[in-house]
Short mmCIF file of C-alpha atoms in Angstrom, two decimals:
data_model
loop_
_atom_site.label_atom_id
_atom_site.label_comp_id
_atom_site.label_asym_id
_atom_site.label_seq_id
_atom_site.Cartn_x
_atom_site.Cartn_y
_atom_site.Cartn_z
CA PRO E 45 0.00 0.03 0.02
CA ASP E 46 1.05 3.49 -0.79
CA PRO E 47 0.65 6.10 2.03
CA ARG E 48 -0.12 8.90 -0.35
CA ARG E 49 -3.07 11.06 -1.13
CA GLY E 50 -4.75 10.19 -4.38
CA THR E 51 -7.93 8.87 -6.06
CA GLY E 52 -7.18 5.14 -6.05
CA SER E 53 -9.07 2.88 -3.66
CA THR E 54 -5.76 1.52 -2.22
CA VAL E 55 -4.48 5.01 -1.50
CA GLN E 56 -7.77 5.94 0.16
CA ARG E 57 -7.82 2.87 2.36
CA MET E 58 -4.24 3.62 3.42
CA ALA E 59 -5.18 7.21 4.27
CA ARG E 60 -8.08 6.09 6.34
CA THR E 61 -6.00 3.56 8.16
CA SER E 62 -3.30 6.05 8.87
CA ARG E 63 -5.67 8.66 10.22
CA LEU E 64 -7.46 6.21 12.50
CA ALA E 65 -4.16 4.99 14.01
CA LEU E 66 -2.88 8.56 14.58
CA GLN E 67 -6.18 10.01 15.78
CA ALA E 68 -7.14 7.29 18.24
CA ALA E 69 -6.57 9.50 21.26
CA VAL E 70 -8.42 12.76 21.82
CA ALA E 71 -5.09 14.46 22.29
CA LEU E 72 -1.70 12.77 22.06
CA VAL E 73 1.06 13.90 24.24
CA CYS E 74 4.64 13.18 24.78
CA LEU E 75 4.77 11.08 27.96
CA THR E 76 6.00 7.79 29.03
CA VAL E 77 5.38 5.73 32.13
CA VAL E 78 7.85 4.42 34.57
CA SER E 79 8.84 1.87 37.17
CA GLY E 80 7.22 -1.58 37.34
CA GLN E 81 6.79 -4.14 34.49
CA PHE E 82 3.95 -4.31 32.03
CA PHE E 83 4.76 -5.36 28.41
CA VAL E 84 6.71 -8.43 29.42
CA ASN E 85 6.41 -12.16 28.71
CA LEU E 86 4.01 -13.70 31.17
CA ASN E 87 5.59 -15.05 34.31
CA ASP E 88 9.03 -13.72 33.41
CA LYS E 89 9.91 -10.15 34.46
CA ASN E 90 13.44 -10.37 33.09
CA LYS E 91 12.68 -10.49 29.36
CA GLY E 92 13.04 -6.83 28.58
CA GLY E 93 9.59 -5.46 28.60
CA ALA E 94 8.70 -1.88 29.10
CA ASP E 95 9.21 -0.26 32.42
CA VAL E 96 5.96 1.28 33.53
CA ALA E 97 4.87 3.22 36.50
CA THR E 98 2.24 5.41 37.75
CA LYS E 99 1.84 7.19 40.98
CA GLY E 100 -1.07 6.23 43.15
CA ASP E 101 -2.96 9.25 41.80
CA GLY E 102 -2.77 7.95 38.20
CA THR E 103 -0.17 10.42 37.00
CA ALA E 104 1.78 9.26 33.95
CA ALA E 105 5.40 10.47 33.57
CA ALA E 106 7.05 12.30 30.74
CA ALA E 107 10.66 11.11 30.58
CA GLY E 108 10.78 7.45 31.47
CA ASP E 109 12.40 5.54 34.29
CA VAL E 110 15.15 7.98 35.20
CA ALA E 111 17.98 7.44 37.59
CA VAL E 112 19.61 10.81 38.02
CA GLY E 113 22.82 11.54 39.80
CA GLY E 114 24.17 14.96 40.63
CA ASP E 115 25.83 15.53 37.23
CA GLN E 116 22.77 14.34 35.43
CA GLN E 117 20.51 16.61 37.48
CA VAL E 118 22.78 19.53 36.60
CA GLN E 119 22.63 18.60 32.90
CA LEU E 120 18.78 18.37 33.12
CA GLN E 121 18.62 21.88 34.57
CA GLU E 122 20.94 23.10 31.83
CA ASP E 123 18.69 21.49 29.20
CA TRP E 124 15.63 23.13 30.70
CA THR E 125 17.35 26.55 30.88
CA ALA E 126 18.39 26.24 27.18
CA PHE E 127 14.83 25.21 26.23
CA VAL E 128 13.23 28.16 28.09
CA LYS E 129 15.68 30.59 26.52
CA TRP E 130 15.03 29.17 23.07
CA PHE E 131 11.17 29.17 23.65
CA ARG E 132 11.22 32.74 24.77
CA SER E 133 13.52 33.97 22.01
CA ASN E 134 10.93 32.74 19.50
CA GLY E 135 8.10 34.71 21.00
CA GLY E 136 6.79 32.32 23.74
CA ILE E 137 6.26 32.87 27.42
CA ILE E 138 7.09 30.36 30.15
CA SER E 139 6.65 31.29 33.75
CA SER E 140 9.91 31.72 35.69
CA LYS E 141 8.17 29.88 38.50
CA LEU E 142 8.51 26.58 36.71
CA THR E 143 11.44 24.15 36.66
CA ILE E 144 12.15 20.51 35.64
CA LYS E 145 13.30 17.86 37.92
CA VAL E 146 13.34 14.05 38.49
CA ARG E 147 11.30 12.98 41.56
CA ASN E 148 10.66 9.37 42.43
CA GLY E 149 12.33 8.15 39.31
CA ARG E 150 10.40 10.24 36.83
CA GLN E 151 10.85 13.55 35.19
CA GLY E 152 8.23 16.31 35.58
CA VAL E 153 7.57 20.04 35.60
CA TYR E 154 7.30 21.63 39.04
CA PHE E 155 6.60 24.97 40.59
CA LYS E 156 9.60 26.63 42.30
CA GLU E 157 7.26 29.05 44.21
CA ARG E 158 3.65 29.67 44.75
CA MET E 159 1.52 30.58 41.72
CA ARG E 160 -1.78 32.29 42.13
CA ARG E 161 -4.90 31.25 40.19
CA GLY E 162 -5.07 33.16 36.90
CA GLU E 163 -1.29 33.73 36.48
CA THR E 164 0.16 32.83 33.06
CA ILE E 165 1.92 29.44 32.91
CA VAL E 166 2.73 29.42 29.22
CA SER E 167 1.91 31.34 26.10
CA PHE E 168 2.56 29.57 22.85
CA PRO E 169 4.21 31.45 19.93
CA ARG E 170 2.55 30.84 16.58
CA ASN E 171 5.90 30.18 14.80
CA LEU E 172 6.83 27.20 16.92
CA ARG E 173 4.93 24.53 15.13
CA LEU E 174 6.83 21.48 13.82
CA ASP E 175 4.82 20.33 10.85
CA GLU E 176 4.82 19.97 7.11
CA LYS E 177 5.34 23.75 6.57
CA THR E 178 8.45 23.90 8.75
CA ALA E 179 9.80 20.89 6.84
CA MET E 180 9.53 22.81 3.62
CA LYS E 181 11.52 25.69 5.15
CA GLY E 182 14.22 23.58 6.74
CA LYS E 183 17.60 22.41 5.61
CA ALA E 184 16.04 19.50 3.74
CA GLY E 185 13.35 21.72 2.13
CA HIS E 186 14.23 20.43 -1.35
CA VAL E 187 13.57 16.96 -0.28
CA PHE E 188 10.21 17.84 1.15
CA GLN E 189 9.27 19.91 -1.92
CA ARG E 190 9.73 16.77 -3.98
CA LEU E 191 7.69 14.65 -1.48
CA LYS E 192 4.97 17.32 -1.60
CA ALA E 193 4.85 17.10 -5.35
CA ASP E 194 4.55 13.31 -5.11
CA LYS E 195 1.63 13.82 -2.81
CA ALA E 196 3.26 12.05 0.11
CA TYR E 197 1.02 11.68 3.17
CA PRO E 198 1.57 14.69 5.46
CA ASP E 199 2.10 12.59 8.62
CA LEU E 200 4.92 10.65 6.91
CA MET E 201 6.53 13.94 5.98
CA VAL E 202 6.48 15.10 9.65
CA ILE E 203 7.98 11.84 10.72
CA LEU E 204 10.80 12.30 8.22
CA HIS E 205 11.15 15.90 9.30
CA LEU E 206 11.50 14.76 12.94
CA VAL E 207 14.12 12.12 12.17
CA HIS E 208 16.12 14.45 9.92
CA GLU E 209 16.21 17.33 12.46
CA ASP E 210 17.15 14.86 15.24
CA LYS E 211 20.08 13.57 13.20
CA LEU E 212 21.32 17.15 12.67
CA GLY E 213 21.99 17.39 16.37
CA LYS E 214 23.30 20.68 17.53
CA ASP E 215 22.83 22.14 14.01
CA SER E 216 19.05 21.70 14.22
CA PHE E 217 16.91 24.75 15.12
CA TRP E 218 14.83 22.28 17.26
CA LYS E 219 17.64 21.01 19.29
CA PRO E 220 16.62 22.60 22.66
CA TYR E 221 13.19 21.03 22.28
CA PHE E 222 14.46 17.63 21.14
CA THR E 223 16.76 17.35 24.14
CA LEU E 224 13.70 17.06 26.38
CA LEU E 225 11.90 14.47 24.17
CA ARG E 226 11.87 10.86 25.06
CA ARG E 227 14.54 8.78 23.31
CA ASN E 228 13.26 5.19 23.80
CA TYR E 229 9.80 3.66 23.55
CA ASN E 230 8.75 0.30 24.84
CA ASN E 231 5.13 0.21 23.77
CA ILE E 232 2.78 -1.99 21.83
CA MET E 233 4.96 -1.57 18.74
CA PHE E 234 7.58 -3.82 20.25
CA LEU E 235 5.35 -6.79 21.28
CA THR E 236 5.93 -10.04 19.41
CA GLU E 237 3.13 -11.64 17.56
CA PRO E 238 2.56 -14.29 20.25
CA GLN E 239 2.44 -11.44 22.87
CA MET E 240 -0.11 -9.63 20.70
CA LYS E 241 -2.28 -12.72 20.59
CA THR E 242 -1.93 -13.04 24.40
CA LEU E 243 -2.97 -9.41 24.74
CA LEU E 244 -6.09 -10.10 22.67
CA ARG E 245 -7.07 -12.82 25.01
CA ARG E 246 -6.82 -10.76 28.12
CA PRO E 247 -10.12 -9.34 29.55
CA GLY E 248 -10.97 -5.83 28.29
CA CYS E 249 -7.90 -5.58 25.92
CA GLU E 250 -9.60 -5.97 22.52
CA ASN E 251 -9.67 -2.23 21.75
CA THR E 252 -6.03 -1.88 22.70
CA TYR E 253 -5.07 -4.79 20.52
CA ASN E 254 -6.98 -3.33 17.54
CA LEU E 255 -5.26 0.04 17.99
CA GLY E 256 -1.86 -1.76 18.16
CA VAL E 257 -2.61 -3.65 14.91
CA MET E 258 -3.56 -0.29 13.20
CA MET E 259 -0.39 1.38 14.51
CA ARG E 260 1.85 -1.44 13.37
CA ARG E 261 0.20 -1.63 9.97
CA THR E 262 0.46 2.15 9.49
CA PHE E 263 4.19 2.29 10.42
CA ASN E 264 5.05 -0.63 8.17
CA ASN E 265 3.31 1.04 5.26
CA PHE E 266 5.11 4.30 5.94
CA TYR E 267 8.48 2.60 6.18
CA GLU E 268 8.00 0.44 3.09
CA TRP E 269 7.02 3.59 1.12
CA TYR E 270 10.12 5.36 2.37
CA LYS E 271 12.32 2.44 1.36
CA LYS E 272 10.69 2.18 -2.08
CA ASN E 273 10.12 5.86 -2.97
CA ILE E 274 12.64 7.97 -1.05
CA GLU E 275 15.70 6.02 -0.06
CA PRO E 276 16.83 5.33 -3.66
CA TRP E 277 17.22 9.00 -4.52
CA ALA E 278 17.59 10.72 -1.15
CA PRO E 279 20.88 12.40 -0.16
CA PRO E 280 23.16 10.67 2.47
CA GLU E 281 21.70 12.79 5.33
CA PHE E 282 18.28 11.38 4.46
CA GLN E 283 19.22 7.73 4.78
CA PHE E 284 17.36 6.49 7.80
CA THR E 285 17.27 3.15 9.60
CA ARG E 286 14.08 1.40 10.51
CA ASP E 287 14.76 2.12 14.22
CA GLU E 288 15.20 5.87 13.48
CA MET E 289 11.87 5.92 11.58
CA LEU E 290 10.15 4.05 14.39
CA TRP E 291 11.41 6.63 16.89
CA GLY E 292 9.90 9.40 14.63
CA PHE E 293 6.60 7.49 14.35
CA ASN E 294 6.31 6.93 18.07
CA THR E 295 7.25 10.52 18.88
CA LEU E 296 4.60 11.88 16.49
CA VAL E 297 1.93 9.50 17.81
CA THR E 298 2.63 10.42 21.44
CA CYS E 299 3.47 14.13 20.96
CA GLY E 300 1.35 15.03 17.96
CA TRP E 301 -1.68 17.30 17.86
CA GLY E 302 -4.22 17.49 15.14
CA GLN E 303 -4.17 20.57 12.91
CA GLN E 304 -6.67 23.33 13.80
CA SER E 305 -8.26 22.75 10.36
CA GLY E 306 -9.40 19.33 11.60
CA ASN E 307 -7.93 17.50 8.53
CA GLY E 308 -6.23 14.91 10.81
CA ASP E 309 -2.64 15.89 9.90
CA LYS E 310 -0.30 16.11 12.80
CA LEU E 311 2.04 18.74 14.16
CA MET E 312 4.22 19.14 17.32
CA VAL E 313 4.19 22.11 19.68
CA PRO E 314 7.03 22.58 22.14
CA PHE E 315 6.12 22.57 25.84
CA SER E 316 2.51 21.42 25.22
CA ASP E 317 3.79 17.81 25.54
CA ILE E 318 6.29 18.17 28.40
CA PRO E 319 4.09 18.20 31.59
CA ASN E 320 2.93 14.81 32.68
CA HIS E 321 -0.64 13.49 32.09
CA ARG E 322 -3.06 13.20 34.96
CA ARG E 323 -6.75 12.40 34.44
CA GLU E 324 -9.02 15.13 35.80
CA SER E 325 -6.09 17.51 36.26
CA ALA E 326 -7.13 21.08 36.92
CA GLN E 327 -5.17 22.06 33.79
CA LYS E 328 -6.61 20.97 30.41
CA ALA E 329 -3.97 20.62 27.68
CA THR E 330 -3.90 22.87 24.70
CA ASN E 331 -1.34 23.85 22.07
CA ARG E 332 -2.73 27.34 21.16
CA GLY E 333 -2.95 30.63 22.83
CA PHE E 334 -1.98 30.54 26.54
CA ILE E 335 -2.54 28.51 29.64
CA SER E 336 -3.22 30.22 33.00
CA ALA E 337 -3.29 28.58 36.38
CA ALA E 338 -6.67 26.98 36.98
CA LYS E 339 -5.99 26.95 40.69
CA GLU E 340 -3.40 28.06 43.24
CA TYR E 341 -0.21 26.06 43.17
CA GLN E 342 2.26 25.70 45.98
CA ALA E 343 6.04 25.52 45.74
CA GLY E 344 7.09 21.97 45.02
CA GLU E 345 3.75 21.02 43.43
CA GLU E 346 3.87 19.33 40.06
CA LEU E 347 2.28 20.80 36.96
CA THR E 348 0.19 18.17 35.13
CA PHE E 349 -2.15 18.40 32.19
CA ASP E 350 -5.26 16.34 31.39
CA TYR E 351 -4.61 15.49 27.78
CA GLY E 352 -7.92 13.68 27.37
CA LEU E 353 -6.23 10.44 26.76
CA LEU E 354 -8.36 7.36 26.22
CA ASN E 355 -7.37 4.33 28.30
CA ASP E 356 -6.87 2.27 25.08
CA ALA E 357 -4.26 4.87 23.87
CA VAL E 358 -2.55 5.13 27.25
CA LEU E 359 -2.02 1.38 27.24
CA ALA E 360 -0.95 1.02 23.60
CA TYR E 361 1.38 4.03 23.52
CA TYR E 362 2.99 3.80 26.96
CA GLY E 363 2.32 0.36 28.27
CA GLN E 364 0.48 1.70 31.27
CA PRO E 365 -2.16 -0.66 32.84
CA THR E 366 -5.58 0.86 33.05
CA PRO E 367 -8.77 -0.14 34.76
CA ASP E 368 -10.05 -1.55 31.45
CA CYS E 369 -7.03 -3.71 30.64
CA ARG E 370 -4.04 -4.88 32.62
CA GLY E 371 -2.25 -5.90 29.39
CA LEU E 372 0.32 -8.71 29.83
CA LYS E 373 0.66 -8.22 33.55
CA ARG E 374 -1.05 -10.79 35.69
#
């Protein structure tokens, strides 16, 4: 199948499948879950499944299972400072009362001092949108112009944009943002076929299984199209491995927002995906305008967003057990 826009029935089916897989959650955020075992072989906790954890209040973490020493904590603060400076230099506002730290093995955004209700937490600049348009304006713009002419599916273009910018490292405009993104994913994409079948047999897990099937099919179609239609002519800096493409796919799925036009195409908005998710949090996630404090926060309190995640998506994307499905964990 060809993940492109077009008039043929195969292309239309591919587009529908891709949109379903990437729109399954109400809002998709960049978080991960830490501490504990979930996606593992049954009865064997030493076979490399995903580390998953939630606090007792149901908060899901944003940076994985993190063991941070003094030097690493210093580096994290430097990364946060660089991100805030970059964000503000591009027209955004982030409250100086915020900081980032690792607490109980997970990374989160915290208040350094009290914030009164109604104070501005963040204001998003219009120009910080990582999407198809910024791909056209980037260092590989000529590649994306060709893909645009070939009617490549926009979400695939954003994935390629992500991977290319990530490989540029310090030369990428997006480097301060990418430094805070998750580097590894251990989600439903990494389950074996026998594990998928086991998941399907577990009570309440059918919807998660179906979402996983759609995600895997979509990624495979994207990657096969890349191998067939881009890799043969792409320049050396655009030669990507399957693992690199999978990182881009997972990042877009977990960090992506739908375009305001409602067409289903995805974009990424710095900071909107950094605070951890907590169901029924006072703060509702958004990627436009500004977010003000919905309540009074005390020093040391964590800033969390309610991203409106469906349980099926939480489980599939991050391996976090939910009341609906415990996954492969007994």
